[in-house]
């Protein structure tokens, strides 16, 4: 079992899923003592992973179990050049970065560049992509743009989860676990074949814990990871070649990722846990009603307590007709997602600056900076796909058509509390309360042809055409704006930029995304490949703006990726070495940025196409079985990336200052003795540490792209034949070198700095010293380990496992100079019974 843990970690190409528990349907034949390949659908057809000319990491069901991977966020440690974390505030949302492309936004006018798929159905909203797993067959992580076969919004890559189909054999499993923070885990699945024609499967999971962070103001626990799900699936084998698989699933995630610290900010002598201090409470009562109603917040969201609740309904259908040479699939998906949250992004107090890097605890009851959100998101997808062979075995092909329709309604409000009145209420200011309606309709057609020129040489050419339309509407919920909609702070569809140019409320994109590849396979153990692929991510609007002139559009992000690679096996399939090199060129990179407004201390959000982006790198995966029972792996990723900024000083068409002009203004402010991240006033250098210009006036380092990433581990199966037991200890460690998490690299360090413009001496500085708070993340290691006992018939399994075993933490994201750190050490004991 842990054997699979290590084999599967050898990511790139399913580099390892060497466990006999993986179903035969997903495994290519291999010697019993060697490595096994997972069969993947990275090219929308079944192929052994070692034969696919794509950088793909595949994990079998047994591999996921051995690693203790029970939800999507756990994958990031095992995929080279992949970084990820929960979004700020939201435990239900994952921000994935692959080869430098990612997005931390969840509002519906932003699309993630790493697409999430469940059974070939695209999940458009990042808000709920941190789901737990039902009865999984495998997961594939595809690195690099997948614009030809997977379509829009896969410029960084794709995470593809494939669930098991109902079996024609009665059976299943039950699993229970208990762990840190009183976590309870229950999972199970049962196959119920009714006949040779009709089979059912019912799967479910439940996870509940009290939360690892303690609020010393309200005496409540938060940052829990509560999840639940139930899925029913049916398989109808109508004829020998005609099959229909359909499923309906409900998934719930009530997790948070609120600011927290290892020492209690209210009392730093209280340490040894995780603490926060916001005055927002989790539930309101008649005796203690919501303070947001009196502030003027409208709708259901005014009554939301601190927390996040996300509910998703997923309907999938796949009708497949399989002939001798061709297979036709009709794939339908419907996703209905509802999200309600009230989150404090400033821990119930002020925002850090170099005059006050650790704002005093105030416990503001309306939060320091709170966002209340009530969202409804529904999408429908329909795809027709045909694949097969032509002219004997000379041509392999995949062709298809795709339709996508999404409708979003987001009712949300921003509340910022100023220190003009005594806590715990302070002086709350309702920055905005609005309802956003945005829709997307996309149609696409695609085709890919592989020419088998010889037994060793294959040429691939593919193309996709996408026609996409997006619309945007916004209305202000405040009574004052209903009475007088003219002020610029009232949000409505009369959108005009600061320079007087009208802001469009419709975007139309028509784009071709081709792919070309060359495969050379000199023998069964070596595959050499080279490819060029184009992809794009949809444009959108800066919907978090609190003035009409800031609701600016941004253009689509277009990517070309060039790869060369080798997939090799040695020593009678006991050693696998895979190497990929890539160059990624991105035009009009979409960059979300949030910073403290130097004029009033509030939060400003802006997303624009600030620059182009280039990333070059290498990815090495090594997996080995030196002797029977011993599995080892090593994965290494290297990246060298940078922004490529237009030299023009002219503003864009909406009057937004160019990056080069901002950089020049920043340097002029520094020369005049002004200091970035200072409080509002003459000391502040407002053009520095904002957008993608850092505190020194340089173009910032791109975010979440450590130069080096490393993962290694080993496991060994100790067989005890007399007892009928196999004992498997395993350990794996992951390293990431230094990285930045904020687009402007804004960080506050120890050491005084003086503003010569005003003579003010500040106790901290934004340039260098010991880290206090902000964007910088130093290099870090994290170690996971487990000890598993299983019967040799695999009927019983008991495992003890720890995650982040040495309780190390690192900055995984940042917002308005606050740092969000990774979760603490956790442990779990699991028992599983297969039947």
PDB file of N, CA, C and O in Angstrom, residues 534-570:
ATOM      1  N   UNK A 534      -0.692  25.909 -27.592  1.00  0.00           N
ATOM      2  CA  UNK A 534      -1.254  27.225 -27.264  1.00  0.00           C
ATOM      3  C   UNK A 534      -2.491  27.049 -26.387  1.00  0.00           C
ATOM      4  O   UNK A 534      -3.245  26.095 -26.551  1.00  0.00           O
ATOM      5  N   UNK A 535      -2.680  27.973 -25.474  1.00  0.00           N
ATOM      6  CA  UNK A 535      -3.874  27.964 -24.640  1.00  0.00           C
ATOM      7  C   UNK A 535      -4.262  29.386 -24.289  1.00  0.00           C
ATOM      8  O   UNK A 535      -3.501  30.331 -24.498  1.00  0.00           O
ATOM      9  N   UNK A 536      -5.468  29.564 -23.762  1.00  0.00           N
ATOM     10  CA  UNK A 536      -5.873  30.898 -23.325  1.00  0.00           C
ATOM     11  C   UNK A 536      -6.816  30.809 -22.132  1.00  0.00           C
ATOM     12  O   UNK A 536      -7.493  29.805 -21.918  1.00  0.00           O
ATOM     13  N   UNK A 537      -6.799  31.883 -21.357  1.00  0.00           N
ATOM     14  CA  UNK A 537      -7.701  32.046 -20.228  1.00  0.00           C
ATOM     15  C   UNK A 537      -8.584  33.254 -20.487  1.00  0.00           C
ATOM     16  O   UNK A 537      -8.124  34.288 -20.956  1.00  0.00           O
ATOM     17  N   UNK A 538      -9.851  33.128 -20.165  1.00  0.00           N
ATOM     18  CA  UNK A 538     -10.825  34.154 -20.480  1.00  0.00           C
ATOM     19  C   UNK A 538     -10.507  35.481 -19.805  1.00  0.00           C
ATOM     20  O   UNK A 538      -9.902  35.525 -18.733  1.00  0.00           O
ATOM     21  N   UNK A 539     -10.962  36.551 -20.434  1.00  0.00           N
ATOM     22  CA  UNK A 539     -10.904  37.863 -19.806  1.00  0.00           C
ATOM     23  C   UNK A 539     -11.991  38.011 -18.754  1.00  0.00           C
ATOM     24  O   UNK A 539     -12.725  37.073 -18.442  1.00  0.00           O
ATOM     25  N   UNK A 540     -12.106  39.223 -18.195  1.00  0.00           N
ATOM     26  CA  UNK A 540     -13.113  39.442 -17.157  1.00  0.00           C
ATOM     27  C   UNK A 540     -13.132  40.890 -16.713  1.00  0.00           C
ATOM     28  O   UNK A 540     -12.677  41.790 -17.426  1.00  0.00           O
ATOM     29  N   UNK A 541     -13.650  41.110 -15.505  1.00  0.00           N
ATOM     30  CA  UNK A 541     -13.768  42.453 -14.951  1.00  0.00           C
ATOM     31  C   UNK A 541     -13.246  42.477 -13.518  1.00  0.00           C
ATOM     32  O   UNK A 541     -13.358  41.478 -12.789  1.00  0.00           O
ATOM     33  N   UNK A 542     -12.708  43.602 -13.114  1.00  0.00           N
ATOM     34  CA  UNK A 542     -12.225  43.797 -11.749  1.00  0.00           C
ATOM     35  C   UNK A 542     -13.417  44.072 -10.833  1.00  0.00           C
ATOM     36  O   UNK A 542     -13.647  45.199 -10.371  1.00  0.00           O
ATOM     37  N   UNK A 543     -14.194  43.031 -10.561  1.00  0.00           N
ATOM     38  CA  UNK A 543     -15.489  43.201  -9.907  1.00  0.00           C
ATOM     39  C   UNK A 543     -15.387  43.540  -8.430  1.00  0.00           C
ATOM     40  O   UNK A 543     -16.399  43.859  -7.805  1.00  0.00           O
ATOM     41  N   UNK A 544     -14.207  43.470  -7.827  1.00  0.00           N
ATOM     42  CA  UNK A 544     -14.076  43.846  -6.423  1.00  0.00           C
ATOM     43  C   UNK A 544     -13.891  45.358  -6.228  1.00  0.00           C
ATOM     44  O   UNK A 544     -13.774  45.823  -5.104  1.00  0.00           O
ATOM     45  N   UNK A 545     -13.851  46.099  -7.310  1.00  0.00           N
ATOM     46  CA  UNK A 545     -13.754  47.543  -7.185  1.00  0.00           C
ATOM     47  C   UNK A 545     -14.947  48.117  -6.432  1.00  0.00           C
ATOM     48  O   UNK A 545     -16.068  47.616  -6.524  1.00  0.00           O
ATOM     49  N   UNK A 546     -14.726  49.209  -5.700  1.00  0.00           N
ATOM     50  CA  UNK A 546     -15.792  49.832  -4.916  1.00  0.00           C
ATOM     51  C   UNK A 546     -16.245  51.168  -5.507  1.00  0.00           C
ATOM     52  O   UNK A 546     -17.025  51.884  -4.893  1.00  0.00           O
ATOM     53  N   UNK A 547     -15.732  51.515  -6.691  1.00  0.00           N
ATOM     54  CA  UNK A 547     -16.191  52.673  -7.470  1.00  0.00           C
ATOM     55  C   UNK A 547     -16.451  52.216  -8.902  1.00  0.00           C
ATOM     56  O   UNK A 547     -15.790  51.290  -9.387  1.00  0.00           O
ATOM     57  N   UNK A 548     -17.397  52.877  -9.568  1.00  0.00           N
ATOM     58  CA  UNK A 548     -17.729  52.458 -10.929  1.00  0.00           C
ATOM     59  C   UNK A 548     -16.522  52.528 -11.854  1.00  0.00           C
ATOM     60  O   UNK A 548     -16.360  51.688 -12.746  1.00  0.00           O
ATOM     61  N   UNK A 549     -15.656  53.531 -11.654  1.00  0.00           N
ATOM     62  CA  UNK A 549     -14.533  53.687 -12.580  1.00  0.00           C
ATOM     63  C   UNK A 549     -13.410  52.689 -12.322  1.00  0.00           C
ATOM     64  O   UNK A 549     -12.414  52.677 -13.044  1.00  0.00           O
ATOM     65  N   UNK A 550     -13.548  51.850 -11.277  1.00  0.00           N
ATOM     66  CA  UNK A 550     -12.538  50.813 -11.033  1.00  0.00           C
ATOM     67  C   UNK A 550     -13.004  49.432 -11.492  1.00  0.00           C
ATOM     68  O   UNK A 550     -12.252  48.468 -11.391  1.00  0.00           O
ATOM     69  N   UNK A 551     -14.231  49.326 -12.013  1.00  0.00           N
ATOM     70  CA  UNK A 551     -14.737  48.031 -12.495  1.00  0.00           C
ATOM     71  C   UNK A 551     -14.244  47.790 -13.910  1.00  0.00           C
ATOM     72  O   UNK A 551     -15.008  47.544 -14.845  1.00  0.00           O
ATOM     73  N   UNK A 552     -12.935  47.819 -14.052  1.00  0.00           N
ATOM     74  CA  UNK A 552     -12.308  47.788 -15.376  1.00  0.00           C
ATOM     75  C   UNK A 552     -12.201  46.359 -15.909  1.00  0.00           C
ATOM     76  O   UNK A 552     -11.991  45.411 -15.149  1.00  0.00           O
ATOM     77  N   UNK A 553     -12.297  46.192 -17.222  1.00  0.00           N
ATOM     78  CA  UNK A 553     -12.099  44.868 -17.811  1.00  0.00           C
ATOM     79  C   UNK A 553     -10.616  44.533 -17.941  1.00  0.00           C
ATOM     80  O   UNK A 553      -9.757  45.414 -17.895  1.00  0.00           O
ATOM     81  N   UNK A 554     -10.323  43.245 -18.074  1.00  0.00           N
ATOM     82  CA  UNK A 554      -8.978  42.815 -18.433  1.00  0.00           C
ATOM     83  C   UNK A 554      -9.101  41.797 -19.554  1.00  0.00           C
ATOM     84  O   UNK A 554     -10.116  41.109 -19.701  1.00  0.00           O
ATOM     85  N   UNK A 555      -8.054  41.738 -20.375  1.00  0.00           N
ATOM     86  CA  UNK A 555      -8.086  40.939 -21.595  1.00  0.00           C
ATOM     87  C   UNK A 555      -7.786  39.467 -21.318  1.00  0.00           C
ATOM     88  O   UNK A 555      -7.231  39.108 -20.264  1.00  0.00           O
ATOM     89  N   UNK A 556      -8.113  38.590 -22.282  1.00  0.00           N
ATOM     90  CA  UNK A 556      -7.717  37.184 -22.141  1.00  0.00           C
ATOM     91  C   UNK A 556      -6.198  37.031 -22.032  1.00  0.00           C
ATOM     92  O   UNK A 556      -5.436  37.854 -22.545  1.00  0.00           O
ATOM     93  N   UNK A 557      -5.800  35.978 -21.375  1.00  0.00           N
ATOM     94  CA  UNK A 557      -4.395  35.621 -21.188  1.00  0.00           C
ATOM     95  C   UNK A 557      -4.068  34.505 -22.187  1.00  0.00           C
ATOM     96  O   UNK A 557      -4.734  33.469 -22.190  1.00  0.00           O
ATOM     97  N   UNK A 558      -3.077  34.718 -23.038  1.00  0.00           N
ATOM     98  CA  UNK A 558      -2.763  33.766 -24.107  1.00  0.00           C
ATOM     99  C   UNK A 558      -1.356  33.214 -23.889  1.00  0.00           C
ATOM    100  O   UNK A 558      -0.418  33.966 -23.625  1.00  0.00           O
ATOM    101  N   UNK A 559      -1.202  31.913 -24.023  1.00  0.00           N
ATOM    102  CA  UNK A 559       0.040  31.223 -23.673  1.00  0.00           C
ATOM    103  C   UNK A 559       0.509  30.339 -24.819  1.00  0.00           C
ATOM    104  O   UNK A 559      -0.306  29.656 -25.466  1.00  0.00           O
ATOM    105  N   UNK A 560       1.796  30.352 -25.085  1.00  0.00           N
ATOM    106  CA  UNK A 560       2.458  29.324 -25.889  1.00  0.00           C
ATOM    107  C   UNK A 560       3.433  28.578 -24.982  1.00  0.00           C
ATOM    108  O   UNK A 560       4.205  29.199 -24.243  1.00  0.00           O
ATOM    109  N   UNK A 561       3.386  27.256 -25.036  1.00  0.00           N
ATOM    110  CA  UNK A 561       4.287  26.426 -24.238  1.00  0.00           C
ATOM    111  C   UNK A 561       5.068  25.499 -25.164  1.00  0.00           C
ATOM    112  O   UNK A 561       4.488  24.865 -26.063  1.00  0.00           O
ATOM    113  N   UNK A 562       6.371  25.417 -24.930  1.00  0.00           N
ATOM    114  CA  UNK A 562       7.258  24.563 -25.725  1.00  0.00           C
ATOM    115  C   UNK A 562       7.930  23.568 -24.779  1.00  0.00           C
ATOM    116  O   UNK A 562       8.525  23.968 -23.773  1.00  0.00           O
ATOM    117  N   UNK A 563       7.815  22.281 -25.104  1.00  0.00           N
ATOM    118  CA  UNK A 563       8.342  21.232 -24.232  1.00  0.00           C
ATOM    119  C   UNK A 563       9.218  20.267 -25.012  1.00  0.00           C
ATOM    120  O   UNK A 563       8.949  19.975 -26.181  1.00  0.00           O
ATOM    121  N   UNK A 564      10.234  19.773 -24.341  1.00  0.00           N
ATOM    122  CA  UNK A 564      10.982  18.601 -24.803  1.00  0.00           C
ATOM    123  C   UNK A 564      11.103  17.671 -23.613  1.00  0.00           C
ATOM    124  O   UNK A 564      11.196  18.125 -22.463  1.00  0.00           O
ATOM    125  N   UNK A 565      11.075  16.369 -23.879  1.00  0.00           N
ATOM    126  CA  UNK A 565      11.126  15.454 -22.757  1.00  0.00           C
ATOM    127  C   UNK A 565      11.532  14.054 -23.141  1.00  0.00           C
ATOM    128  O   UNK A 565      11.568  13.694 -24.321  1.00  0.00           O
ATOM    129  N   UNK A 566      11.830  13.301 -22.097  1.00  0.00           N
ATOM    130  CA  UNK A 566      12.171  11.890 -22.260  1.00  0.00           C
ATOM    131  C   UNK A 566      11.525  11.102 -21.132  1.00  0.00           C
ATOM    132  O   UNK A 566      11.592  11.507 -19.970  1.00  0.00           O
ATOM    133  N   UNK A 567      10.893   9.989 -21.495  1.00  0.00           N
ATOM    134  CA  UNK A 567      10.330   9.060 -20.521  1.00  0.00           C
ATOM    135  C   UNK A 567      11.053   7.731 -20.712  1.00  0.00           C
ATOM    136  O   UNK A 567      10.981   7.145 -21.797  1.00  0.00           O
ATOM    137  N   UNK A 568      11.744   7.297 -19.673  1.00  0.00           N
ATOM    138  CA  UNK A 568      12.608   6.128 -19.833  1.00  0.00           C
ATOM    139  C   UNK A 568      12.428   5.154 -18.673  1.00  0.00           C
ATOM    140  O   UNK A 568      12.100   5.549 -17.550  1.00  0.00           O
ATOM    141  N   UNK A 569      12.668   3.885 -18.968  1.00  0.00           N
ATOM    142  CA  UNK A 569      12.665   2.844 -17.954  1.00  0.00           C
ATOM    143  C   UNK A 569      13.905   1.984 -18.125  1.00  0.00           C
ATOM    144  O   UNK A 569      14.374   1.759 -19.247  1.00  0.00           O
ATOM    145  N   UNK A 570      14.470   1.498 -17.002  1.00  0.00           N
ATOM    146  CA  UNK A 570      15.742   0.802 -16.985  1.00  0.00           C
ATOM    147  C   UNK A 570      15.655  -0.397 -16.040  1.00  0.00           C
ATOM    148  O   UNK A 570      14.743  -0.505 -15.229  1.00  0.00           O
TER     149      UNK A 570
END
